[in-house]
Amino acid sequence: MIINPVPGIGEDARLVIGEEDGRVKSVRLEAVNKLFIEEVLRGRALELLPSITPVFCSSDSWSYTVASVMAVEDVLGRKPTIPALGLRRLGLLLEIIENHVRNNAFKTLPLLGVDVRGEALRILGYTIRIKELLSGRSINPIIYVPGGVSWRPDDKLIGEMADYARRLLEKITVHSKKLISNLKNNEFYNKLIKQEFNPTSYIGVIGRNGEPGIINGEIALLKPGGEVVKLELKDLLDKLSVSSEGLSYWVELSGDEPVRSGPLARLNIVHGYPSENASSIYEEILLIAGGKPVHNPFYTVLARIAESVYAAELVYESLSDTDWLSGSLVNPKESPGKTGYSVVDSGRGLIIHSYVVDGKLVVRDLSIYTPSHFNYAALRRDLSLLTGRVLGDETVRLAEALITLSDLCVSELTINPVVKGEG
């Protein structure tokens, strides 16, 4: 049986389930998850990359913009200003909220029989409005430039954004508590989170005090046995290798189990959240799971909820006290080199850019790693656990849900499969 296509913005895929005597014999997702962005960008002027890269992913366009700007900065030897760092962080927090709310409400939860789409749309309305006030558009922001930002919002705009941020925080806090209560009483979901999954490694950016780092912090790798290793970005790149089967690509870390990035990885890596509401949700998740590390990917739903509340609190906090906005917008001082690197821990997971340029600042080589690259190997192993199950509606829903929880680019749209029998 082939469920074909599993549609998505950016790429197509198909879920292929082999069947024998009514049971699953094999299951795999075939996805062109290497978008060949490198071929489009190679040979371009370095300064053009931040404006080209974001168009490849609408849901992560702010994260891709910031990742590209940071890599260009690293090549040029520029240091961003404090207002620039604050405005970048603000945009990324809003995108994280959008990713988590949208992914839960429109992708995963409908497969579990939970409908919160109306509430989700109202929450997304606030995040979109703040992003529009911040950058003039909700995707592909144009204010982030190497060494800084092109403008800063005035007091009137800050006040308007702060008002939306307050309403966003109120709405998402109520929504989250209601949703967690709903899931506690959801028989199907409780059945799913009790299932055993193979341990994996987890990777993310962790802040100075153990909170999610996003763009400020160290790369932390949590191994299946609980050991945490801190990595420099260049060291991580040395450990990465690209593997493929057919048209599907993924990255592997030498000497490690399949690795996950994204909300479940951060739930396992962070020490907690420095906020009251998010911390209470975090502790509740760990109580349900029985501690860390949490290997069951269905806990990603809860991890998204906790992180959404945390991000909303930070957005409101940033817009309520804007002393960080004072000072120069752009730092023009530079000392150009030949290479540049960046990492952003986006809502979906790690985005890494590596650029190599010539003396005229033309890109001669580059590598871009996406959350899809990091999470695909773990998803392959998760799907293999469905082998032997009765092939029916519940098994198909499980396969679809696992894909949305790994949050590959192919799950950008709600899955609406066409089922065809083959032999």
Short mmCIF file of C-alpha atoms in Angstrom, two decimals:
data_model
loop_
_atom_site.label_atom_id
_atom_site.label_comp_id
_atom_site.label_asym_id
_atom_site.label_seq_id
_atom_site.Cartn_x
_atom_site.Cartn_y
_atom_site.Cartn_z
CA MET A 1 0.00 0.00 0.00
CA ILE A 2 1.26 3.44 -0.87
CA ILE A 3 -0.06 6.65 0.67
CA ASN A 4 0.99 9.04 -2.04
CA PRO A 5 1.64 11.91 -1.89
CA VAL A 6 2.24 13.20 1.59
CA PRO A 7 2.07 16.86 0.49
CA GLY A 8 4.24 19.66 1.76
CA ILE A 9 5.52 23.14 1.09
CA GLY A 10 9.02 22.73 -0.27
CA GLU A 11 8.98 19.07 -1.22
CA ASP A 12 6.82 16.03 -1.84
CA ALA A 13 7.05 12.64 -0.24
CA ARG A 14 5.26 9.36 -0.01
CA LEU A 15 4.66 6.99 2.87
CA VAL A 16 5.17 3.43 1.65
CA ILE A 17 3.77 0.57 3.74
CA GLY A 18 4.52 -3.01 2.80
CA GLU A 19 1.75 -5.44 3.79
CA GLU A 20 1.60 -9.20 4.26
CA ASP A 21 -1.44 -11.09 5.55
CA GLY A 22 -3.01 -7.86 6.77
CA ARG A 23 -0.02 -6.77 8.82
CA VAL A 24 2.72 -4.22 8.27
CA LYS A 25 5.79 -5.86 6.78
CA SER A 26 7.76 -2.66 6.18
CA VAL A 27 7.20 1.06 6.38
CA ARG A 28 9.27 3.98 5.15
CA LEU A 29 8.96 7.63 4.25
CA GLU A 30 10.50 8.53 0.91
CA ALA A 31 11.25 12.25 0.93
CA VAL A 32 13.44 14.58 -1.06
CA ASN A 33 14.55 16.26 2.14
CA LYS A 34 17.75 17.64 0.65
CA LEU A 35 16.42 20.70 -1.17
CA PHE A 36 19.63 21.33 -3.10
CA ILE A 37 19.70 24.90 -1.82
CA GLU A 38 23.46 24.76 -2.08
CA GLU A 39 23.31 24.48 -5.87
CA VAL A 40 21.20 27.62 -6.09
CA LEU A 41 23.47 29.62 -3.77
CA ARG A 42 26.89 28.48 -4.96
CA GLY A 43 28.55 31.16 -7.13
CA ARG A 44 26.40 33.99 -5.72
CA ALA A 45 27.71 37.14 -4.06
CA LEU A 46 27.86 36.57 -0.30
CA GLU A 47 25.72 39.63 0.42
CA LEU A 48 22.78 38.11 -1.50
CA LEU A 49 22.44 34.96 0.59
CA PRO A 50 20.34 36.38 3.47
CA SER A 51 17.71 37.53 0.97
CA ILE A 52 17.64 34.27 -1.03
CA THR A 53 17.91 31.57 1.63
CA PRO A 54 14.61 32.28 3.49
CA VAL A 55 12.40 31.68 0.44
CA PHE A 56 13.13 27.97 0.63
CA CYS A 57 11.10 27.53 3.81
CA SER A 58 8.10 29.72 4.61
CA SER A 59 7.54 28.30 8.11
CA ASP A 60 11.17 28.89 9.15
CA SER A 61 11.90 31.96 7.04
CA TRP A 62 12.92 34.13 10.03
CA SER A 63 15.24 31.42 11.33
CA TYR A 64 16.83 30.90 7.92
CA THR A 65 17.27 34.67 7.54
CA VAL A 66 19.01 34.98 10.90
CA ALA A 67 21.16 31.89 10.26
CA SER A 68 22.29 33.30 6.91
CA VAL A 69 22.95 36.78 8.33
CA MET A 70 25.01 35.28 11.17
CA ALA A 71 27.09 33.18 8.77
CA VAL A 72 27.73 36.25 6.58
CA GLU A 73 28.74 38.19 9.72
CA ASP A 74 31.18 35.44 10.59
CA VAL A 75 32.76 35.66 7.13
CA LEU A 76 32.99 39.45 7.36
CA GLY A 77 34.22 39.48 10.93
CA ARG A 78 31.38 41.77 12.06
CA LYS A 79 29.83 41.74 15.53
CA PRO A 80 26.09 42.46 15.78
CA THR A 81 24.88 45.24 18.04
CA ILE A 82 22.76 44.67 21.15
CA PRO A 83 19.56 46.04 19.52
CA ALA A 84 20.18 43.70 16.58
CA LEU A 85 20.52 40.66 18.84
CA GLY A 86 17.35 41.61 20.71
CA LEU A 87 15.29 42.12 17.57
CA ARG A 88 16.54 38.87 16.07
CA ARG A 89 15.66 36.99 19.23
CA LEU A 90 12.21 38.58 19.28
CA GLY A 91 11.45 37.45 15.73
CA LEU A 92 12.70 33.92 16.40
CA LEU A 93 10.58 33.61 19.55
CA LEU A 94 7.48 34.58 17.58
CA GLU A 95 8.32 32.04 14.89
CA ILE A 96 8.83 29.31 17.51
CA ILE A 97 5.35 30.01 18.92
CA GLU A 98 3.85 29.87 15.44
CA ASN A 99 5.61 26.62 14.58
CA HIS A 100 4.51 24.87 17.76
CA VAL A 101 0.92 26.09 17.77
CA ARG A 102 0.42 25.40 14.07
CA ASN A 103 2.10 21.99 14.14
CA ASN A 104 0.07 20.80 17.12
CA ALA A 105 -3.28 22.22 16.01
CA PHE A 106 -3.22 21.52 12.29
CA LYS A 107 -0.97 18.47 11.94
CA THR A 108 -0.63 16.22 14.97
CA LEU A 109 -3.68 16.78 17.17
CA PRO A 110 -6.30 16.16 14.43
CA LEU A 111 -4.80 12.68 14.04
CA LEU A 112 -5.46 12.16 17.77
CA GLY A 113 -9.05 13.37 17.48
CA VAL A 114 -8.36 16.74 19.14
CA ASP A 115 -9.63 19.89 17.42
CA VAL A 116 -8.21 23.21 18.69
CA ARG A 117 -7.87 24.90 15.31
CA GLY A 118 -10.13 27.82 16.18
CA GLU A 119 -8.10 28.75 19.26
CA ALA A 120 -4.88 28.24 17.35
CA LEU A 121 -5.93 30.66 14.62
CA ARG A 122 -6.62 33.36 17.21
CA ILE A 123 -3.17 32.84 18.77
CA LEU A 124 -1.50 32.92 15.36
CA GLY A 125 -3.30 36.16 14.61
CA TYR A 126 -1.40 37.85 17.46
CA THR A 127 2.02 36.50 16.44
CA ILE A 128 1.49 37.46 12.81
CA ARG A 129 0.45 40.98 13.76
CA ILE A 130 3.52 41.52 15.96
CA LYS A 131 5.78 40.26 13.17
CA GLU A 132 4.11 42.58 10.68
CA LEU A 133 4.64 45.54 13.01
CA LEU A 134 8.24 44.49 13.53
CA SER A 135 9.24 43.90 9.91
CA GLY A 136 6.35 44.94 7.68
CA ARG A 137 5.71 41.31 6.75
CA SER A 138 5.02 38.00 8.47
CA ILE A 139 7.52 35.92 6.47
CA ASN A 140 10.93 36.60 4.89
CA PRO A 141 11.85 39.54 7.17
CA ILE A 142 13.99 42.27 5.66
CA ILE A 143 15.21 44.17 8.73
CA TYR A 144 18.06 41.81 9.67
CA VAL A 145 21.40 42.73 8.06
CA PRO A 146 25.02 41.69 8.70
CA GLY A 147 26.23 43.54 11.77
CA GLY A 148 22.84 44.78 12.87
CA VAL A 149 19.32 45.72 11.80
CA SER A 150 18.06 48.28 9.30
CA TRP A 151 15.62 50.04 11.64
CA ARG A 152 14.15 50.08 15.13
CA PRO A 153 10.44 50.44 16.01
CA ASP A 154 9.45 53.70 17.67
CA ASP A 155 7.67 53.99 21.03
CA LYS A 156 4.22 53.92 19.45
CA LEU A 157 4.92 50.66 17.62
CA ILE A 158 6.55 49.17 20.70
CA GLY A 159 3.43 49.98 22.71
CA GLU A 160 1.19 48.39 20.09
CA MET A 161 3.37 45.27 19.90
CA ALA A 162 3.47 45.02 23.71
CA ASP A 163 -0.34 45.12 23.82
CA TYR A 164 -0.57 42.26 21.31
CA ALA A 165 2.15 40.39 23.25
CA ARG A 166 0.14 40.71 26.48
CA ARG A 167 -2.96 39.30 24.80
CA LEU A 168 -0.88 36.57 23.16
CA LEU A 169 0.53 35.50 26.51
CA GLU A 170 -2.90 35.47 28.17
CA LYS A 171 -4.46 33.49 25.34
CA ILE A 172 -1.67 30.93 24.99
CA THR A 173 -1.45 30.32 28.76
CA VAL A 174 -5.17 29.55 29.01
CA HIS A 175 -5.05 27.50 25.81
CA SER A 176 -2.08 25.45 27.02
CA LYS A 177 -3.60 24.55 30.37
CA LYS A 178 -6.85 23.57 28.67
CA LEU A 179 -5.02 21.49 26.07
CA ILE A 180 -2.91 19.61 28.62
CA SER A 181 -6.08 18.79 30.58
CA ASN A 182 -7.69 17.57 27.34
CA LEU A 183 -4.72 15.33 26.53
CA LYS A 184 -4.66 13.85 30.05
CA ASN A 185 -8.20 12.60 29.40
CA ASN A 186 -7.51 11.50 25.83
CA GLU A 187 -7.47 7.70 25.85
CA PHE A 188 -5.67 7.39 22.51
CA TYR A 189 -2.95 9.87 23.46
CA ASN A 190 -2.36 8.21 26.83
CA LYS A 191 -1.98 4.91 25.02
CA LEU A 192 0.61 6.45 22.69
CA ILE A 193 2.82 8.02 25.35
CA LYS A 194 3.08 4.68 27.14
CA GLN A 195 4.66 2.98 24.14
CA GLU A 196 8.38 2.14 24.20
CA PHE A 197 10.72 3.79 21.69
CA ASN A 198 14.42 3.23 21.12
CA PRO A 199 16.77 5.73 22.78
CA THR A 200 18.36 8.38 20.58
CA SER A 201 20.80 11.23 21.04
CA TYR A 202 19.50 14.80 21.34
CA ILE A 203 21.08 18.03 20.19
CA GLY A 204 20.25 21.68 20.75
CA VAL A 205 21.53 25.10 21.76
CA ILE A 206 21.54 25.64 25.52
CA GLY A 207 21.83 29.00 27.27
CA ARG A 208 24.12 30.04 30.11
CA ASN A 209 21.64 29.01 32.81
CA GLY A 210 20.41 25.84 31.13
CA GLU A 211 17.50 27.42 29.27
CA PRO A 212 16.85 27.11 25.50
CA GLY A 213 19.58 29.16 23.82
CA ILE A 214 18.08 29.69 20.31
CA ILE A 215 21.01 31.81 19.01
CA ASN A 216 22.89 32.53 22.23
CA GLY A 217 24.56 29.59 23.90
CA GLU A 218 26.46 26.36 23.42
CA ILE A 219 25.62 23.32 21.33
CA ALA A 220 24.81 20.46 23.68
CA LEU A 221 24.64 16.80 22.68
CA LEU A 222 22.78 14.51 25.08
CA LYS A 223 23.72 10.86 24.54
CA PRO A 224 21.27 7.98 25.18
CA GLY A 225 22.99 7.09 28.45
CA GLY A 226 22.53 10.62 29.81
CA GLU A 227 26.02 12.03 29.15
CA VAL A 228 26.00 15.66 27.95
CA VAL A 229 28.78 16.81 25.62
CA LYS A 230 29.31 20.47 24.70
CA LEU A 231 30.42 21.04 21.11
CA GLU A 232 31.89 23.91 19.17
CA LEU A 233 30.07 24.39 15.87
CA LYS A 234 33.14 23.52 13.81
CA ASP A 235 33.62 20.34 15.85
CA LEU A 236 29.99 19.38 15.24
CA LEU A 237 30.42 19.91 11.50
CA ASP A 238 33.45 17.61 11.57
CA LYS A 239 31.28 14.90 13.17
CA LEU A 240 28.47 15.20 10.62
CA SER A 241 28.20 12.96 7.57
CA VAL A 242 25.39 12.89 5.02
CA SER A 243 23.74 9.54 4.25
CA SER A 244 21.05 8.78 1.72
CA GLU A 245 18.74 6.09 0.45
CA GLY A 246 17.07 6.79 -2.85
CA LEU A 247 16.08 10.45 -2.73
CA SER A 248 16.02 10.65 1.08
CA TYR A 249 18.93 12.34 2.86
CA TRP A 250 19.86 12.61 6.51
CA VAL A 251 22.86 13.45 8.67
CA GLU A 252 24.58 11.12 11.08
CA LEU A 253 26.95 11.93 13.93
CA SER A 254 29.97 9.69 13.99
CA GLY A 255 29.84 7.32 16.95
CA ASP A 256 26.32 8.28 18.05
CA GLU A 257 22.80 6.91 17.83
CA PRO A 258 20.32 8.65 15.50
CA VAL A 259 19.96 12.21 16.73
CA ARG A 260 16.86 14.36 17.24
CA SER A 261 16.70 18.13 17.29
CA GLY A 262 13.72 20.37 18.01
CA PRO A 263 11.29 20.65 20.93
CA LEU A 264 11.69 17.11 22.32
CA ALA A 265 15.48 17.44 22.15
CA ARG A 266 15.37 20.74 24.02
CA LEU A 267 12.99 19.30 26.62
CA ASN A 268 15.63 16.66 27.34
CA ILE A 269 18.66 18.96 27.21
CA VAL A 270 17.55 22.08 29.10
CA HIS A 271 17.64 22.36 32.89
CA GLY A 272 14.28 24.12 32.90
CA TYR A 273 12.61 27.40 31.99
CA PRO A 274 13.18 30.64 33.94
CA SER A 275 9.46 31.43 33.99
CA GLU A 276 6.68 30.40 36.32
CA ASN A 277 4.05 29.16 33.87
CA ALA A 278 6.45 27.33 31.54
CA SER A 279 8.27 25.77 34.49
CA SER A 280 5.06 24.35 35.93
CA ILE A 281 4.22 22.77 32.57
CA TYR A 282 7.80 21.43 32.27
CA GLU A 283 7.61 19.81 35.70
CA GLU A 284 4.21 18.35 34.88
CA ILE A 285 5.57 16.80 31.68
CA LEU A 286 8.45 15.18 33.55
CA LEU A 287 6.03 13.88 36.18
CA ILE A 288 3.93 12.25 33.45
CA ALA A 289 7.02 10.87 31.70
CA GLY A 290 8.69 9.66 34.87
CA GLY A 291 11.80 11.77 34.34
CA LYS A 292 14.36 12.39 31.61
CA PRO A 293 15.48 11.53 29.03
CA VAL A 294 12.08 11.21 27.34
CA HIS A 295 12.45 9.04 24.23
CA ASN A 296 8.79 8.72 23.22
CA PRO A 297 8.27 11.21 20.34
CA PHE A 298 4.61 11.71 21.25
CA TYR A 299 5.83 13.87 24.15
CA THR A 300 6.77 16.38 21.45
CA VAL A 301 3.17 17.63 21.66
CA LEU A 302 3.69 18.57 25.31
CA ALA A 303 7.19 19.93 24.68
CA ARG A 304 5.73 22.30 22.09
CA ILE A 305 3.16 23.52 24.61
CA ALA A 306 5.75 24.27 27.31
CA GLU A 307 8.07 26.03 24.88
CA SER A 308 5.24 28.10 23.39
CA VAL A 309 4.34 29.48 26.81
CA TYR A 310 8.00 30.17 27.57
CA ALA A 311 8.50 31.99 24.26
CA ALA A 312 5.33 34.05 24.77
CA GLU A 313 6.55 35.12 28.22
CA LEU A 314 9.88 36.22 26.75
CA VAL A 315 8.18 38.15 23.94
CA TYR A 316 6.04 40.09 26.41
CA GLU A 317 9.02 40.66 28.71
CA SER A 318 11.16 41.97 25.82
CA LEU A 319 8.48 44.41 24.68
CA SER A 320 7.63 45.60 28.20
CA ASP A 321 11.18 46.72 28.97
CA THR A 322 13.00 47.91 25.85
CA ASP A 323 16.21 49.37 27.28
CA TRP A 324 18.02 46.86 25.07
CA LEU A 325 16.85 48.83 22.01
CA SER A 326 19.06 51.81 22.75
CA GLY A 327 22.40 52.12 20.99
CA SER A 328 23.72 51.71 17.47
CA LEU A 329 21.72 49.62 15.02
CA VAL A 330 24.61 48.48 12.82
CA ASN A 331 28.26 47.75 13.45
CA PRO A 332 30.10 48.42 10.16
CA LYS A 333 33.54 47.38 11.40
CA GLU A 334 34.75 44.21 9.73
CA SER A 335 37.75 42.06 8.99
CA PRO A 336 36.75 39.69 6.16
CA GLY A 337 37.92 36.10 6.09
CA LYS A 338 37.24 33.05 3.96
CA THR A 339 34.75 31.05 6.05
CA GLY A 340 31.67 31.67 8.14
CA TYR A 341 29.43 29.50 10.32
CA SER A 342 26.14 29.88 12.17
CA VAL A 343 23.62 27.84 14.11
CA VAL A 344 20.02 28.69 15.01
CA ASP A 345 17.87 26.39 17.14
CA SER A 346 14.55 27.07 15.43
CA GLY A 347 11.12 25.79 16.38
CA ARG A 348 11.62 22.68 14.24
CA GLY A 349 15.25 22.17 15.24
CA LEU A 350 18.82 23.00 14.30
CA ILE A 351 19.61 25.08 11.22
CA ILE A 352 23.32 25.27 10.41
CA HIS A 353 24.97 27.34 7.69
CA SER A 354 28.60 27.00 6.59
CA TYR A 355 29.97 29.35 3.89
CA VAL A 356 33.30 29.43 2.06
CA VAL A 357 34.07 32.48 -0.12
CA ASP A 358 36.85 33.67 -2.39
CA GLY A 359 38.72 36.99 -2.33
CA LYS A 360 35.81 38.74 -4.08
CA LEU A 361 33.33 37.46 -1.47
CA VAL A 362 31.69 35.10 -3.95
CA VAL A 363 30.39 31.86 -2.42
CA ARG A 364 32.50 28.94 -3.66
CA ASP A 365 31.24 26.26 -1.29
CA LEU A 366 28.56 25.96 1.37
CA SER A 367 26.63 23.47 3.44
CA ILE A 368 23.17 23.95 4.93
CA TYR A 369 21.79 21.47 7.45
CA THR A 370 18.10 21.59 8.33
CA PRO A 371 15.89 20.03 11.02
CA SER A 372 14.76 17.52 8.39
CA HIS A 373 18.35 16.35 7.95
CA PHE A 374 18.79 15.87 11.69
CA ASN A 375 15.48 14.16 12.43
CA TYR A 376 15.05 11.86 9.45
CA ALA A 377 17.22 8.99 10.77
CA ALA A 378 15.31 8.88 14.08
CA LEU A 379 12.01 8.95 12.17
CA ARG A 380 13.12 5.98 10.03
CA ARG A 381 13.72 3.97 13.19
CA ASP A 382 10.42 5.12 14.77
CA LEU A 383 8.46 4.01 11.71
CA SER A 384 10.17 0.59 11.76
CA LEU A 385 8.52 -0.07 15.14
CA LEU A 386 5.17 -0.31 13.34
CA THR A 387 6.29 -3.56 11.69
CA GLY A 388 3.98 -6.42 12.61
CA ARG A 389 1.00 -4.24 13.50
CA VAL A 390 -2.39 -4.85 11.92
CA LEU A 391 -2.62 -2.59 8.89
CA GLY A 392 -5.62 -0.41 9.60
CA ASP A 393 -6.70 3.14 10.31
CA GLU A 394 -4.94 3.36 13.68
CA THR A 395 -1.60 2.18 12.29
CA VAL A 396 -1.78 4.63 9.39
CA ARG A 397 -2.62 7.45 11.81
CA LEU A 398 0.36 6.47 13.95
CA ALA A 399 2.68 6.63 10.96
CA GLU A 400 1.32 10.02 9.93
CA ALA A 401 1.58 11.35 13.48
CA LEU A 402 5.21 10.24 13.79
CA ILE A 403 6.01 12.16 10.61
CA THR A 404 4.39 15.34 11.92
CA LEU A 405 6.20 14.98 15.26
CA SER A 406 9.56 14.75 13.51
CA ASP A 407 8.38 17.88 11.71
CA LEU A 408 10.13 17.32 8.42
CA CYS A 409 9.43 19.76 5.64
CA VAL A 410 7.02 17.22 4.19
CA SER A 411 4.68 17.78 7.14
CA GLU A 412 4.20 21.46 6.40
CA LEU A 413 0.63 20.76 5.37
CA THR A 414 -1.91 18.53 7.10
CA ILE A 415 -1.55 15.07 5.60
CA ASN A 416 -4.48 14.10 3.37
CA PRO A 417 -3.50 10.76 1.89
CA VAL A 418 -4.77 8.91 -1.15
CA VAL A 419 -4.56 5.17 -0.53
CA LYS A 420 -3.69 2.79 -3.37
CA GLY A 421 -3.27 -0.97 -3.20
CA GLU A 422 -0.28 -2.56 -4.88
CA GLY A 423 -0.20 -6.35 -5.21
#
